[in-house]
Each structure stands twice: as C-alpha cells, then as structure tokens.
PDB file of C-alpha atoms in Angstrom:
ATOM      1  CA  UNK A   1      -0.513  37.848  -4.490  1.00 48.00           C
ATOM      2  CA  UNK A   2       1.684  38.942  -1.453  1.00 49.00           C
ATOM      3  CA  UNK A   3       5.056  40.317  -1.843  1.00 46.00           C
ATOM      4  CA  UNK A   4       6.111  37.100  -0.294  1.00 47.00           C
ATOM      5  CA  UNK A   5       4.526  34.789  -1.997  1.00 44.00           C
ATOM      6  CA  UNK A   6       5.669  36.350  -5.476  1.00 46.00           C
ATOM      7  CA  UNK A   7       9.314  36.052  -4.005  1.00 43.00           C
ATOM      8  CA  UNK A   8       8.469  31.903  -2.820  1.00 44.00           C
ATOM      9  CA  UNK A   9       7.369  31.771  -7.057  1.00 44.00           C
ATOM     10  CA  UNK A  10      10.054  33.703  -8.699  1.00 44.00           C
ATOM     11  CA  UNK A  11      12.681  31.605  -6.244  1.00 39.00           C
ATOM     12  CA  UNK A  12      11.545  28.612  -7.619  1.00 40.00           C
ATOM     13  CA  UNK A  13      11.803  30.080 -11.924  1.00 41.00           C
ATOM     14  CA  UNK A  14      15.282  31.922 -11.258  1.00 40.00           C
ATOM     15  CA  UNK A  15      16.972  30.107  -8.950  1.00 43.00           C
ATOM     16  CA  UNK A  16      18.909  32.095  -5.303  1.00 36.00           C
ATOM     17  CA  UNK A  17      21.452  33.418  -6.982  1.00 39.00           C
ATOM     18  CA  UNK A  18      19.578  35.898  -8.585  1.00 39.00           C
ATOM     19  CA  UNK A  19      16.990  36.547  -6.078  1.00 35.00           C
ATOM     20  CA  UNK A  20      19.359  37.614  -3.124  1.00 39.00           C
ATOM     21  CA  UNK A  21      19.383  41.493  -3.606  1.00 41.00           C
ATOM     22  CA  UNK A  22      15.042  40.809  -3.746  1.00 38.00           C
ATOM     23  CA  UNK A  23      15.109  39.129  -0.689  1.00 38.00           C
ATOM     24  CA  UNK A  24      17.830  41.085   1.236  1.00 45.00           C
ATOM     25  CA  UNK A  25      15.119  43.726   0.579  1.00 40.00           C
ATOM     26  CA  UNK A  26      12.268  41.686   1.978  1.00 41.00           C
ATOM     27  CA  UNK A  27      14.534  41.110   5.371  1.00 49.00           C
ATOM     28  CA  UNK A  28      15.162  44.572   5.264  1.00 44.00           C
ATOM     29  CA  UNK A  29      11.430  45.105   5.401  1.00 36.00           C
ATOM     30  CA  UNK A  30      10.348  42.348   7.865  1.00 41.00           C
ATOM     31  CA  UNK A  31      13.313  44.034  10.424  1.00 43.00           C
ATOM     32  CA  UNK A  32      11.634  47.804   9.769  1.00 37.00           C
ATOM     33  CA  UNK A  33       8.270  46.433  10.656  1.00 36.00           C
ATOM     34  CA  UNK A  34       9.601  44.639  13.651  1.00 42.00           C
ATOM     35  CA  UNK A  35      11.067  47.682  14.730  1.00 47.00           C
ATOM     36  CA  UNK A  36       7.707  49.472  14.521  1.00 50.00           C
ATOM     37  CA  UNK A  37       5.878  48.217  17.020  1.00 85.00           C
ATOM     38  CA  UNK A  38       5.331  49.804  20.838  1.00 96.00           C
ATOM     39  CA  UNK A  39       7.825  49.572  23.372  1.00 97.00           C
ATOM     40  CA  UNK A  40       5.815  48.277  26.153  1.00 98.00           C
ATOM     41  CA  UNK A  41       6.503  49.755  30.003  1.00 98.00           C
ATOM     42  CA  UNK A  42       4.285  50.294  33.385  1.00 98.00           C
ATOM     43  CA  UNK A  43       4.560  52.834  35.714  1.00 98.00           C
ATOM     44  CA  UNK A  44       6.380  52.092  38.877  1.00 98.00           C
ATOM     45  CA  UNK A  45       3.503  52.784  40.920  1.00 98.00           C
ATOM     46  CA  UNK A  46       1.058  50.283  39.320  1.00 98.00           C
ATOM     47  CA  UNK A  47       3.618  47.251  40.001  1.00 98.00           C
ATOM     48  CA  UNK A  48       4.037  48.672  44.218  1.00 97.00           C
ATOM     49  CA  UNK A  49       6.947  50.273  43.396  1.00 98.00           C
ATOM     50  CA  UNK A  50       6.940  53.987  43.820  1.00 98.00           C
ATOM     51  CA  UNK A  51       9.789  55.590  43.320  1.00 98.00           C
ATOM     52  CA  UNK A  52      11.686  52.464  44.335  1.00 98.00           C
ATOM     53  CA  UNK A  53      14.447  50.589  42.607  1.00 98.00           C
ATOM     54  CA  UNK A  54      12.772  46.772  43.060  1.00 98.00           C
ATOM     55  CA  UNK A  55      10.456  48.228  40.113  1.00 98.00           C
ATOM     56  CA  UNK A  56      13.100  47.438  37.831  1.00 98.00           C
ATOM     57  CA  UNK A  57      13.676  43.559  39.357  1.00 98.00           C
ATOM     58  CA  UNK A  58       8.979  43.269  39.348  1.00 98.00           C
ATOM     59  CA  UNK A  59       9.343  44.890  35.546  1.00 98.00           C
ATOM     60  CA  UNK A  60      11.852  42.182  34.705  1.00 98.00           C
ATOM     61  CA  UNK A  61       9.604  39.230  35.983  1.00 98.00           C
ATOM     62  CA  UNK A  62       6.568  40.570  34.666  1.00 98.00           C
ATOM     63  CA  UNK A  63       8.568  40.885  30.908  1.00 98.00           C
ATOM     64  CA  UNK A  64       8.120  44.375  30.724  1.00 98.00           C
ATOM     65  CA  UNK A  65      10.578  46.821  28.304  1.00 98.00           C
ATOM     66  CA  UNK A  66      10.915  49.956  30.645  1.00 98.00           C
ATOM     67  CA  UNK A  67       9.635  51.701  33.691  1.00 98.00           C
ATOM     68  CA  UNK A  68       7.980  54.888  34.355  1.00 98.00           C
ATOM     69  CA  UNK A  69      10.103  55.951  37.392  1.00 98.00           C
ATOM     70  CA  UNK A  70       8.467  58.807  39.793  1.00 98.00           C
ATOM     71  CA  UNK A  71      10.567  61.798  40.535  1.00 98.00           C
ATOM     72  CA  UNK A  72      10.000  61.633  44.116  1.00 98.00           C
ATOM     73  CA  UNK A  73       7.061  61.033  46.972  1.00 97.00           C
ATOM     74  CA  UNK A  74       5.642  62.561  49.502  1.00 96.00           C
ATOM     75  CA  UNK A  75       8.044  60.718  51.908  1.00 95.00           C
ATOM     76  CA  UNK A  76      11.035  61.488  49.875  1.00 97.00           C
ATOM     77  CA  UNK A  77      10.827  64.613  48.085  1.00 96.00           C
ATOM     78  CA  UNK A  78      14.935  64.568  46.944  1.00 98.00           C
ATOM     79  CA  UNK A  79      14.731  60.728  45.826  1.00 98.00           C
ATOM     80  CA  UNK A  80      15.948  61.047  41.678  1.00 98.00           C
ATOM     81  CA  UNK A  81      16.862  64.376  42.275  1.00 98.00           C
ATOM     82  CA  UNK A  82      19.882  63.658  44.267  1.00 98.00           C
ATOM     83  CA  UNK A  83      22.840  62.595  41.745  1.00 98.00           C
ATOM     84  CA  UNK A  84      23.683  59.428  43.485  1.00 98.00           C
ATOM     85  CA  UNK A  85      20.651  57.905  43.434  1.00 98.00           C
ATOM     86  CA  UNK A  86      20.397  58.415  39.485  1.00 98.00           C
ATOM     87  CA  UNK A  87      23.251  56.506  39.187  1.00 98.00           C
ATOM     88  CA  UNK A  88      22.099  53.739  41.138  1.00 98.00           C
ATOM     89  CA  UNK A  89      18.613  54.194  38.375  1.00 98.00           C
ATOM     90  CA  UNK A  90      21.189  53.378  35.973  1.00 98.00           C
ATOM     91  CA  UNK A  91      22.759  50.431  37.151  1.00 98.00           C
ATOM     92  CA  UNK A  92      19.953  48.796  37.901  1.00 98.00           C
ATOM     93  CA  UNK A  93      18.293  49.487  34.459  1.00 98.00           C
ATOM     94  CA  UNK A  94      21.354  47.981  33.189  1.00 98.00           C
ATOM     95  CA  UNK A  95      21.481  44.767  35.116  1.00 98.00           C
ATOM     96  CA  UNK A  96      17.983  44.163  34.382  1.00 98.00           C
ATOM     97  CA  UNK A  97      17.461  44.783  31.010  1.00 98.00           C
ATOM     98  CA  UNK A  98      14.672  47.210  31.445  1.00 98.00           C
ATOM     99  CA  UNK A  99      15.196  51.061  30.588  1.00 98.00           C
ATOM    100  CA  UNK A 100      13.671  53.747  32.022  1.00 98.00           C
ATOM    101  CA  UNK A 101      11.062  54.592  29.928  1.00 97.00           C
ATOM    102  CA  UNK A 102       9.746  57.980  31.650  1.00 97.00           C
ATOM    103  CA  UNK A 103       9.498  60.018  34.374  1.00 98.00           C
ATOM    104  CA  UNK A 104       6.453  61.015  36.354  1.00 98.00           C
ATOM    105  CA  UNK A 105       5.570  63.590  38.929  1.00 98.00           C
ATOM    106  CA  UNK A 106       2.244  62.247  40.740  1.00 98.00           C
ATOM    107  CA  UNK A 107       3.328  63.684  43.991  1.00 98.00           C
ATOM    108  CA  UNK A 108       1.415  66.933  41.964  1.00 98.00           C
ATOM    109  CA  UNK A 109      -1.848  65.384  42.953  1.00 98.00           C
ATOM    110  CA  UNK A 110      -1.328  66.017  46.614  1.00 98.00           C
ATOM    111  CA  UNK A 111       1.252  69.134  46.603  1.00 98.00           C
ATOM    112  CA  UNK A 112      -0.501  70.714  43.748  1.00 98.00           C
ATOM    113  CA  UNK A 113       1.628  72.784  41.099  1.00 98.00           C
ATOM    114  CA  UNK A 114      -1.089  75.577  40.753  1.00 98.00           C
ATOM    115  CA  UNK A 115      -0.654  76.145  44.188  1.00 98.00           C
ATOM    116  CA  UNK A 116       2.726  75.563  46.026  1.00 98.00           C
ATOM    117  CA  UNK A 117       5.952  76.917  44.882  1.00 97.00           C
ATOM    118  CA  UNK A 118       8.153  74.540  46.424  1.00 97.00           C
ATOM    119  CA  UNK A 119       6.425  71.866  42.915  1.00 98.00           C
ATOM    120  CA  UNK A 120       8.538  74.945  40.760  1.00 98.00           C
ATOM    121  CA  UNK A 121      11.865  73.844  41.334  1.00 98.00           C
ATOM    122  CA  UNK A 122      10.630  69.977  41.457  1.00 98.00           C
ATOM    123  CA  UNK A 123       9.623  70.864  38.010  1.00 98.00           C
ATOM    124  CA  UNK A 124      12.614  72.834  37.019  1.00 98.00           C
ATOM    125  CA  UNK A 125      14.706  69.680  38.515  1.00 98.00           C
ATOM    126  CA  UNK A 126      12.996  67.002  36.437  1.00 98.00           C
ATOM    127  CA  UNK A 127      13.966  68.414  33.326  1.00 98.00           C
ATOM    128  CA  UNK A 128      18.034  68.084  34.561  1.00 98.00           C
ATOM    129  CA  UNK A 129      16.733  64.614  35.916  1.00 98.00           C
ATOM    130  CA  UNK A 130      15.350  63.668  32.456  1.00 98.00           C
ATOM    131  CA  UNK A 131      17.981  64.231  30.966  1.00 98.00           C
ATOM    132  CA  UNK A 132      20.462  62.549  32.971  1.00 98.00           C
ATOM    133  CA  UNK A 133      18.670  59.656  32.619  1.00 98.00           C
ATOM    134  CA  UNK A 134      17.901  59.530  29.152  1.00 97.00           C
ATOM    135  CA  UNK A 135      14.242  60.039  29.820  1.00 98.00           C
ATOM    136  CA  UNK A 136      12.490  62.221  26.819  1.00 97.00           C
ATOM    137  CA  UNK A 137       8.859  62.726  28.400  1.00 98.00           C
ATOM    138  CA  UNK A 138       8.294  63.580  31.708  1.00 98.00           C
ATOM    139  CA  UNK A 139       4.543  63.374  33.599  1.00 98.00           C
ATOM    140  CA  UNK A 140       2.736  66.243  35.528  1.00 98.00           C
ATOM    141  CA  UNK A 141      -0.211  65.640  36.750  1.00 98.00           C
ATOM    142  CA  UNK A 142      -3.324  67.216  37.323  1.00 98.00           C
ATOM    143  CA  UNK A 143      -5.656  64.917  39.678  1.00 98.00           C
ATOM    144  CA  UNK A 144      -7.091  65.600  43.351  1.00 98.00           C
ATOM    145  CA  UNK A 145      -5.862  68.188  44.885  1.00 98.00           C
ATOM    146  CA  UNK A 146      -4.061  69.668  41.983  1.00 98.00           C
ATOM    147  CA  UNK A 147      -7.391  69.251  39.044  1.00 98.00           C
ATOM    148  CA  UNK A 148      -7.604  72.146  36.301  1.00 98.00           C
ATOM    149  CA  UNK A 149     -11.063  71.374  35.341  1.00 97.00           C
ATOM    150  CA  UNK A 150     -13.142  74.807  35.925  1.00 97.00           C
ATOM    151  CA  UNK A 151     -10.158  76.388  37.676  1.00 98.00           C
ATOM    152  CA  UNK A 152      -9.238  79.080  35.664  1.00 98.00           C
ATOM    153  CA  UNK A 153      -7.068  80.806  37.785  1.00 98.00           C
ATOM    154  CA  UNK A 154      -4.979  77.335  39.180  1.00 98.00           C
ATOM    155  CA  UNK A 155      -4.555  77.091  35.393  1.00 98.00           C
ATOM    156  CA  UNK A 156      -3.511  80.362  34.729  1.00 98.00           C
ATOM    157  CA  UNK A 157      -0.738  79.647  37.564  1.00 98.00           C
ATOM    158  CA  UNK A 158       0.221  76.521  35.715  1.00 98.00           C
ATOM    159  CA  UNK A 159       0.381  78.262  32.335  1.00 98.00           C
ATOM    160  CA  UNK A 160       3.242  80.874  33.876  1.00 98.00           C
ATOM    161  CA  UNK A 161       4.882  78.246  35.989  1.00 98.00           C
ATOM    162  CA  UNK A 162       4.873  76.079  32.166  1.00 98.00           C
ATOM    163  CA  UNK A 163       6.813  78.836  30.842  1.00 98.00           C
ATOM    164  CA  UNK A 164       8.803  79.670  33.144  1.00 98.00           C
ATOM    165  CA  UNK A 165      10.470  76.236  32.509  1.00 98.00           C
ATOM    166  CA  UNK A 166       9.416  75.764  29.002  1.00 98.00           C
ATOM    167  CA  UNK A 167      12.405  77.022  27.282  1.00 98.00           C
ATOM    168  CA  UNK A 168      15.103  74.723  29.671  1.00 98.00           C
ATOM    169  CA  UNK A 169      12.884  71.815  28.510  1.00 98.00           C
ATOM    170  CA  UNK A 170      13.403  72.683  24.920  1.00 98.00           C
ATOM    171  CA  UNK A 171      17.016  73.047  25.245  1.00 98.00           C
ATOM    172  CA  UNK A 172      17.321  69.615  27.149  1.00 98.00           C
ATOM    173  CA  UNK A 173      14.877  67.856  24.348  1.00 98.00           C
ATOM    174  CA  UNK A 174      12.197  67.055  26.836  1.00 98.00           C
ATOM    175  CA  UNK A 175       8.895  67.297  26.572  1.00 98.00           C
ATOM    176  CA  UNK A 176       6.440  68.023  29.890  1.00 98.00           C
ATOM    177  CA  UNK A 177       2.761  65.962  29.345  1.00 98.00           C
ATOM    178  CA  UNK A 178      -0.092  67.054  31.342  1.00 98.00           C
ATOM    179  CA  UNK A 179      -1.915  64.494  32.312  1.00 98.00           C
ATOM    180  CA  UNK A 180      -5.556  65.820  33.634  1.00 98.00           C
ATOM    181  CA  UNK A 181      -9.243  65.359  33.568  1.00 98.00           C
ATOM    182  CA  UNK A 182      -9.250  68.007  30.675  1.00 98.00           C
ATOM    183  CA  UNK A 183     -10.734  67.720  26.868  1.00 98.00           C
ATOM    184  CA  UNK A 184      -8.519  68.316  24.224  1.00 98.00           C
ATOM    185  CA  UNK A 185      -9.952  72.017  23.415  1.00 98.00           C
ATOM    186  CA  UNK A 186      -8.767  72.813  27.354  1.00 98.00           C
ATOM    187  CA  UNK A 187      -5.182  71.335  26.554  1.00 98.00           C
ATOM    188  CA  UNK A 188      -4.880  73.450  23.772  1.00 98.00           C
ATOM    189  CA  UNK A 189      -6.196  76.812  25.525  1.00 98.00           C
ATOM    190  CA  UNK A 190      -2.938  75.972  27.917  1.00 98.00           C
ATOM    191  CA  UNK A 191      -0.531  74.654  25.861  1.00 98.00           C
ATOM    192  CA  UNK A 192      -0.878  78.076  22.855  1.00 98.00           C
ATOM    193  CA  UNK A 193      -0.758  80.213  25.670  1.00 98.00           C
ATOM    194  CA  UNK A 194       2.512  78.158  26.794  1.00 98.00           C
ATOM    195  CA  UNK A 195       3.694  78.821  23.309  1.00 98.00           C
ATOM    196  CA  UNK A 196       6.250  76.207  23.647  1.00 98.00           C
ATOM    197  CA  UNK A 197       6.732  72.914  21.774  1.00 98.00           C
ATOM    198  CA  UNK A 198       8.295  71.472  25.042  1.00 98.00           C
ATOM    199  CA  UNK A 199       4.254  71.524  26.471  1.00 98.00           C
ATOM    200  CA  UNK A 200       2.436  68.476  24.854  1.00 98.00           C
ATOM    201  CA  UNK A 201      -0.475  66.274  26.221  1.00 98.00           C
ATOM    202  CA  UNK A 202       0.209  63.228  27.906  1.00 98.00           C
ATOM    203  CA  UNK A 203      -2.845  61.185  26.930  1.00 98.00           C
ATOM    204  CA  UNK A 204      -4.512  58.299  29.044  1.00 98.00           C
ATOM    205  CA  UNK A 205      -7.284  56.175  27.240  1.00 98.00           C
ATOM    206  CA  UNK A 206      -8.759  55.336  30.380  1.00 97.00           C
ATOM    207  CA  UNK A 207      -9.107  58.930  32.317  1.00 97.00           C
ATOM    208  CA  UNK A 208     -10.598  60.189  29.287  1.00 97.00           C
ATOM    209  CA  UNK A 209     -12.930  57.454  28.438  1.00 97.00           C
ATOM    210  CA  UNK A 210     -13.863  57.996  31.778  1.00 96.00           C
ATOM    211  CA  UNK A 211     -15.036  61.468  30.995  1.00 97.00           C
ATOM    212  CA  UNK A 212     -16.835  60.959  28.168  1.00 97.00           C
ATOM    213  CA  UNK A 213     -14.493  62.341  25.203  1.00 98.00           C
ATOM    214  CA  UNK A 214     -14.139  60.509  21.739  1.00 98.00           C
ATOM    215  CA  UNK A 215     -11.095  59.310  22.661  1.00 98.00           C
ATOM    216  CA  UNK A 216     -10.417  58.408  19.025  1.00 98.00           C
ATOM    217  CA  UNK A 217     -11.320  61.373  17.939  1.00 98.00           C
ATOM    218  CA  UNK A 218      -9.491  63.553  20.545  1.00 98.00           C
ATOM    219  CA  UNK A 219      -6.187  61.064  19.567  1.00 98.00           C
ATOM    220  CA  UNK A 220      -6.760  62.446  15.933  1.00 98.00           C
ATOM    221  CA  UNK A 221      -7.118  65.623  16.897  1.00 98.00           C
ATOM    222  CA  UNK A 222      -4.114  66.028  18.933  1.00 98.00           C
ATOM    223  CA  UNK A 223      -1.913  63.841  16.850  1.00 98.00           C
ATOM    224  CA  UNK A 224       1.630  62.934  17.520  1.00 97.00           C
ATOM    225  CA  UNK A 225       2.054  66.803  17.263  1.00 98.00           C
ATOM    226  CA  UNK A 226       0.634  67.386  20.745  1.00 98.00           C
ATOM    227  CA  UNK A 227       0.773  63.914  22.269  1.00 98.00           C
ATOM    228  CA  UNK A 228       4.021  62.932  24.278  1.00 98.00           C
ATOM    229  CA  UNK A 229       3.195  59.488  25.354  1.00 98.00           C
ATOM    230  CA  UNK A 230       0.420  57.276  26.067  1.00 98.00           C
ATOM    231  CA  UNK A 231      -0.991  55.889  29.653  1.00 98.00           C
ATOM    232  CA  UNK A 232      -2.811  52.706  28.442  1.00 98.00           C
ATOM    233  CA  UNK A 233      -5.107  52.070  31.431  1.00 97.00           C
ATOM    234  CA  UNK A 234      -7.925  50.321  33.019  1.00 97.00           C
ATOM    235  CA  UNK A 235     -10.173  51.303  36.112  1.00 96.00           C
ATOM    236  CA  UNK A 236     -10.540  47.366  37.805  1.00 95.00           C
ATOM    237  CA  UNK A 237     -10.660  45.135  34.944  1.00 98.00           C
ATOM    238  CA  UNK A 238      -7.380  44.050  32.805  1.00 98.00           C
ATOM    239  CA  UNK A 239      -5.488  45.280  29.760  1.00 98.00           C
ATOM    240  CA  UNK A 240      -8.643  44.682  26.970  1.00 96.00           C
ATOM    241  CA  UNK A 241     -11.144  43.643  29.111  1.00 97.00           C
ATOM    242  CA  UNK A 242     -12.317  46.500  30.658  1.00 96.00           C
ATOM    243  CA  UNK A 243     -14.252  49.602  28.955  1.00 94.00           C
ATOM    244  CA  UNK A 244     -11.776  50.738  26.748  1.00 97.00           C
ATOM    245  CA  UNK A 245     -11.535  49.277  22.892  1.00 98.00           C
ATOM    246  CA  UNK A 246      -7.809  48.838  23.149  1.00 98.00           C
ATOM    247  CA  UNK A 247      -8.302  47.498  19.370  1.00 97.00           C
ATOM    248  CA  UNK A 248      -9.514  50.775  17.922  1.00 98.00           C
ATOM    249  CA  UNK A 249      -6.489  52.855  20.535  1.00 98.00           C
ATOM    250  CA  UNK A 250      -4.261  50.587  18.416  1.00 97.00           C
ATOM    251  CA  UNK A 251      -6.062  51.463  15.418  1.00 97.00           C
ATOM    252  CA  UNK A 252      -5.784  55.082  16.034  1.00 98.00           C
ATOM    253  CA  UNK A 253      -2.395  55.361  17.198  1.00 98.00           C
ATOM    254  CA  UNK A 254      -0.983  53.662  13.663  1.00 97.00           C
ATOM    255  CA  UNK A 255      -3.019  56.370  11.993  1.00 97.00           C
ATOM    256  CA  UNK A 256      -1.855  59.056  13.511  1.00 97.00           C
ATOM    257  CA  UNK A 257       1.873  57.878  13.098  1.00 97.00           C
ATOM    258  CA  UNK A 258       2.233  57.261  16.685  1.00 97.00           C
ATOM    259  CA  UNK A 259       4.851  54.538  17.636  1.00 96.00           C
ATOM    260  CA  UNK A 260       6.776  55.849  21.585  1.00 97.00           C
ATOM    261  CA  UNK A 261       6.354  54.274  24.497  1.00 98.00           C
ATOM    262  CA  UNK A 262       3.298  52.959  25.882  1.00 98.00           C
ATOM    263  CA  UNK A 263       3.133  52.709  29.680  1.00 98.00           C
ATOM    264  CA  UNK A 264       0.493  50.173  31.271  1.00 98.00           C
ATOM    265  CA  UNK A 265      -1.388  51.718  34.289  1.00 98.00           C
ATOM    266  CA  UNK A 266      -3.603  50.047  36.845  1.00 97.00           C
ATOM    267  CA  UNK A 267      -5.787  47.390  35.189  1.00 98.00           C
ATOM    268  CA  UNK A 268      -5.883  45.556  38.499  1.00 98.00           C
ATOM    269  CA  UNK A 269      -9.033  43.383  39.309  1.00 97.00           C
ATOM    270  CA  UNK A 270     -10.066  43.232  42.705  1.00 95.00           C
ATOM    271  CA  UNK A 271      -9.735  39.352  42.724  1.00 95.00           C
ATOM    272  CA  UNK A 272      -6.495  39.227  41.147  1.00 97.00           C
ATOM    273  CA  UNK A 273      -2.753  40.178  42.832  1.00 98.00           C
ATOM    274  CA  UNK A 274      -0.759  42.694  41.157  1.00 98.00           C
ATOM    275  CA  UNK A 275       1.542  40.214  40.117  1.00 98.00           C
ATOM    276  CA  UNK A 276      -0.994  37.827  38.053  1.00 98.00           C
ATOM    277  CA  UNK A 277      -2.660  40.905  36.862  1.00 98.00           C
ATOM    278  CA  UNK A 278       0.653  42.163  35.057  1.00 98.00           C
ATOM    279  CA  UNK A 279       1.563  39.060  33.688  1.00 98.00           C
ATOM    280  CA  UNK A 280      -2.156  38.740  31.893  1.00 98.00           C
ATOM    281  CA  UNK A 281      -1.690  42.150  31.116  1.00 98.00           C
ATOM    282  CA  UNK A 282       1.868  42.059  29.208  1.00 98.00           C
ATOM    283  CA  UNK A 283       0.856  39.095  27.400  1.00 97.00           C
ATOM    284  CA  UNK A 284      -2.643  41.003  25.922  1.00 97.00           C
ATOM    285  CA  UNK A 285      -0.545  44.302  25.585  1.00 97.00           C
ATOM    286  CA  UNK A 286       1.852  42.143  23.338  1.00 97.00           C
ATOM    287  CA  UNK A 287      -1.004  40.747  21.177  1.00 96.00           C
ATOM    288  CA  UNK A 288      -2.375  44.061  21.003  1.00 96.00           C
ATOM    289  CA  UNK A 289       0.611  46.547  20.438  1.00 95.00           C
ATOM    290  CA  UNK A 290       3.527  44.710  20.595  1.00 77.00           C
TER     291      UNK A 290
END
C-alpha cells in the first residue's frame, strides 16, 4: 500500500481533524519532488539566436525555462562583456520569464584557446560575466579548430591557461566545463593537473555517444563531482528519437544525484524548421526530465 493510499484509508477511520499534520507532510513531500525535477533550457545557438537577445522572446514561445547565452561571436567579440549589454540580458530575462541558464564560449572552436592569447582574457572575462549575471557554469569548448584529442601540447597550453584563471573562478563560485571530444580518463588527466574544483566536465550525451564511450558509465564515473551541466543533444533526429537512450541519461542522472540544468542542443531534422523541432522537443524533454 502507497503512502497515499494509507492516508485516503486512515482519512476515512479518523476523520481530518486528526490527519492534518499527516497530510501537511504528504504536501510537503509532493512540493520537494516537484521541485526535483530538471530545469529545462537550449542554447541560444540551436534556436538561431547566437549571442542575440530575440533568444529570450524564441525560448519563451517554444516554453523553455532558461537560455544558454554565448559570451560573444566571431562578429562581436565584446557582446556580454560590455556592462551595458548585460543589463539589457537582464531585462529581457525578466520580461520574459526565462533566466539565463549558462554561458557558453563556442567562439573557442574557431579562435582556439590552446592557441591564441587574445581567448585568455575572454576567459578571464566570463568568469566577471558569470557572475554578473547569475550564471554558475560557464562552457569552453574544444571542437574544430580548437580539439584536444591527441594534442598533448594544445592541452598542456589549456591546462596553464585553466589555472591561470582557476582560482578567480573559485572565488566567484563558477565552475568552467570543457566540453570536447575527450573520454573521461583524458578529462581527468587535465582537470588533476588543474588542481582546481572550479575545472569540471561539461558533459554532452550526444558528442560522446558519438565517440563510442559508455556514456552511462562515463556519467557514473564522473558523477556530479566532476560534471557541471549537461548538453542533452541529438545529431538530425529529435529529443528521444535519435541514437541516444534519453531514458537510461535520465536513469543515470537520478543515480548519480544529478538535478542542474539541462540545456537542449541541436536535435533538428532536416525536414523539420527549428521552430517545430523545439516545440516537439520541449514537450518529449518534459515527459522525459521534467
């Protein structure tokens, strides 16, 4: 018998009078499970809206809970680094309902941080950004031009430009996620020679499906130790229709205690708009995780 049904029975043999504090309880424990499930986002880029403010107006149609902003682009390299156009982040997060979930620096893919040393002070900047925008997690990462996979001495760049910035991250409570092509064992190697809790993984179900790890083992392996926040992706196909087992990623994430945000990413069909795309994909992501 469910804790429910035993409080439906006993209602009926004592009477409500002396079943309140039992079901106050039970409210109580209905509102705490509510509260556990994901907060649901997309990155700006996904919804054609890098590092532009009508992602917040396309998030609110779609009935997402947050955006993924990007730092800047290749066009605009100030863009969220320039004070006033925070605020106006802020303003429109608040007229739309939808926060700003994270922050993301995909520009590294084609000015790569293990190689030019104007990405430093990006890097160095985000944190202040992050934190004036109430943004805990913030996205590097590692693709095209800027890959770590069997480039030990990019990497080794990357590890001293990670520390180098490490210890303002701590002290602003953010956390910097790679996001790369690379198994959990190469995380690790970077982020212990980092030595810095402020250096975590950001994981993406789909790039590493893609690549052949156990992504449900790699998920326990890292735990919510060493994972910052969570792409959940498809390559062409929609949110649980594509090759990734979205049910076991929802499996694993409630055992390893997981519960931040979850950011959508790609999971755009050929045949299908961006727009129709997002609104099948909010609605599965709901059923799913939400």
């Amino acid at each position: 018998m469910n804790r429910r049904t035993l409080l439906e029975k006993a209602l009926l043999l004592t009477g409500v009078s002396a079943l309140s504090p039992l079901l106050g309880k039970s409210n109580s424990i209905d509102k705490l499970r509510r509260k556990q499930n994901f907060p649901i986002g997309a990155c700006d880029w996904s919804i054609n809206g890098l590092a532009s403010l009508k992602a917040f107006d396309t998030a609110k149609q779609i009935g997402l809970d947050g955006i993924q902003v990007s730092l800047n682009s290749v066009k605009d390299e100030i863009h969220l680094r320039d004070a006033a156009m925070q605020q106006q982040y802020k303003e429109v997060s608040k007229r739309t309902g939808v926060a700003i979930s994270g922050l993301a620096l995909g520009i590294l893919n084609e000015i790569p941080y293990k190689s030019e040393s104007r990405t430093e002070q990006w890097v160095q900047d985000s944190v202040d950004v992050a934190k004036a925008l109430g943004v805990k997690a913030i996205l590097l990462a590692f693709f095209g031009k800027n890959d770590l996979k069997n480039d030990p001495k990019g990497t080794q760049v990357v590890i001293e430009r990670l520390k180098a910035v490490a210890s303002k991250a701590e002290k602003a409570g953010v956390t910097l996620g790679i996001e790369s092509w690379l198994s959990v064992p190469e995380h690790m190697a970077i982020i212990d020679a980092v030595g810095s809790p402020a250096v975590k993984v950001y994981y993406d179900v789909c790039n590493s499906s893609v690549m052949g790890y156990d992504i449900f083992q790699e998920m326990r392996d890292l735990g919510t130790k060493q994972i910052c926040e969570v792409h959940i992706k498809e390559n062409g196909f929609l949110i649980g229709q594509g090759q990734v087992d979205m049910k076991r990623v929802r499996q694993t994430l409630d055992e390893i205690g997981y519960r931040g945000w979850l950011q959508l990413e790609g999971a755009v069909p050929k045949d299908k708009s961006m727009m129709d795309s997002y609104l099948e994909n909010i609605k599965a992501a709901r059923q799913l995780f939400g």
